[in-house]
Amino acid sequence: METVVALHRNHFGEIISFVTSGGRIISYQKALMEATNGAIKGVQAIEDYDGNLVLSPELEQSFDHYPDLF
């Protein structure tokens, strides 16, 4: 099972895609779908204050410790 090893942010600092341990670069939406289906280990889909599904690391408070790759 793959894990998230890095991420890509846009110029606003928003996460737009993730790099997996398998070397794939997947969009935020694809990562959200795979986390919901249990295909990516270490992240979870949770509901934010507005009722939208968002990704969250399972053991951390944020994705800030992940390398930001361009």
C-alpha positions as semicolon CSV with decimal commas, in nm:
position;residue;x (nm);y (nm);z (nm)
1;M;0,000;0,000;0,000
2;E;0,133;0,344;-0,091
3;T;0,189;0,634;0,145
4;V;0,223;1,008;0,087
5;V;0,590;1,112;0,085
6;A;0,574;1,470;-0,048
7;L;0,335;1,727;-0,185
8;H;0,304;2,014;-0,429
9;R;0,163;2,353;-0,331
10;N;0,043;2,636;-0,552
11;H;0,163;2,994;-0,511
12;F;-0,111;3,050;-0,249
13;G;0,032;2,767;-0,037
14;E;-0,261;2,534;-0,104
15;I;-0,186;2,165;-0,160
16;I;-0,265;2,076;-0,520
17;S;-0,109;1,729;-0,553
18;F;0,073;1,457;-0,364
19;V;0,372;1,236;-0,438
20;T;0,326;0,875;-0,329
21;S;0,582;0,619;-0,217
22;G;0,522;0,447;-0,552
23;G;0,641;0,759;-0,736
24;R;0,299;0,866;-0,856
25;I;0,196;1,230;-0,856
26;I;-0,177;1,243;-0,790
27;S;-0,414;1,536;-0,764
28;Y;-0,569;1,639;-0,434
29;Q;-0,905;1,501;-0,551
30;K;-0,753;1,167;-0,657
31;A;-0,571;1,142;-0,321
32;L;-0,898;1,219;-0,141
33;M;-1,075;0,945;-0,336
34;E;-0,795;0,693;-0,272
35;A;-0,782;0,779;0,100
36;T;-1,158;0,729;0,123
37;N;-1,121;0,388;-0,044
38;G;-0,830;0,290;0,182
39;A;-0,575;0,278;-0,103
40;I;-0,333;0,525;0,058
41;K;-0,196;0,460;0,405
42;G;-0,128;0,740;0,655
43;V;-0,391;0,990;0,541
44;Q;-0,761;1,009;0,607
45;A;-1,058;1,189;0,460
46;I;-1,233;1,399;0,723
47;E;-1,515;1,649;0,713
48;D;-1,419;2,014;0,769
49;Y;-1,630;2,278;0,944
50;D;-1,820;2,350;0,622
51;G;-1,904;1,984;0,562
52;N;-1,648;1,934;0,283
53;L;-1,422;1,629;0,273
54;V;-1,055;1,718;0,316
55;L;-0,736;1,518;0,361
56;S;-0,561;1,499;0,694
57;P;-0,253;1,304;0,800
58;E;-0,348;1,032;1,048
59;L;-0,069;1,098;1,300
60;E;0,005;1,469;1,250
61;Q;-0,187;1,794;1,279
62;S;-0,098;1,911;0,927
63;F;0,101;1,831;0,615
64;D;0,364;2,095;0,706
65;H;0,636;1,837;0,777
66;Y;0,610;1,684;0,427
67;P;0,864;1,805;0,170
68;D;0,724;2,051;-0,083
69;L;0,840;1,931;-0,425
70;F;0,801;2,133;-0,742
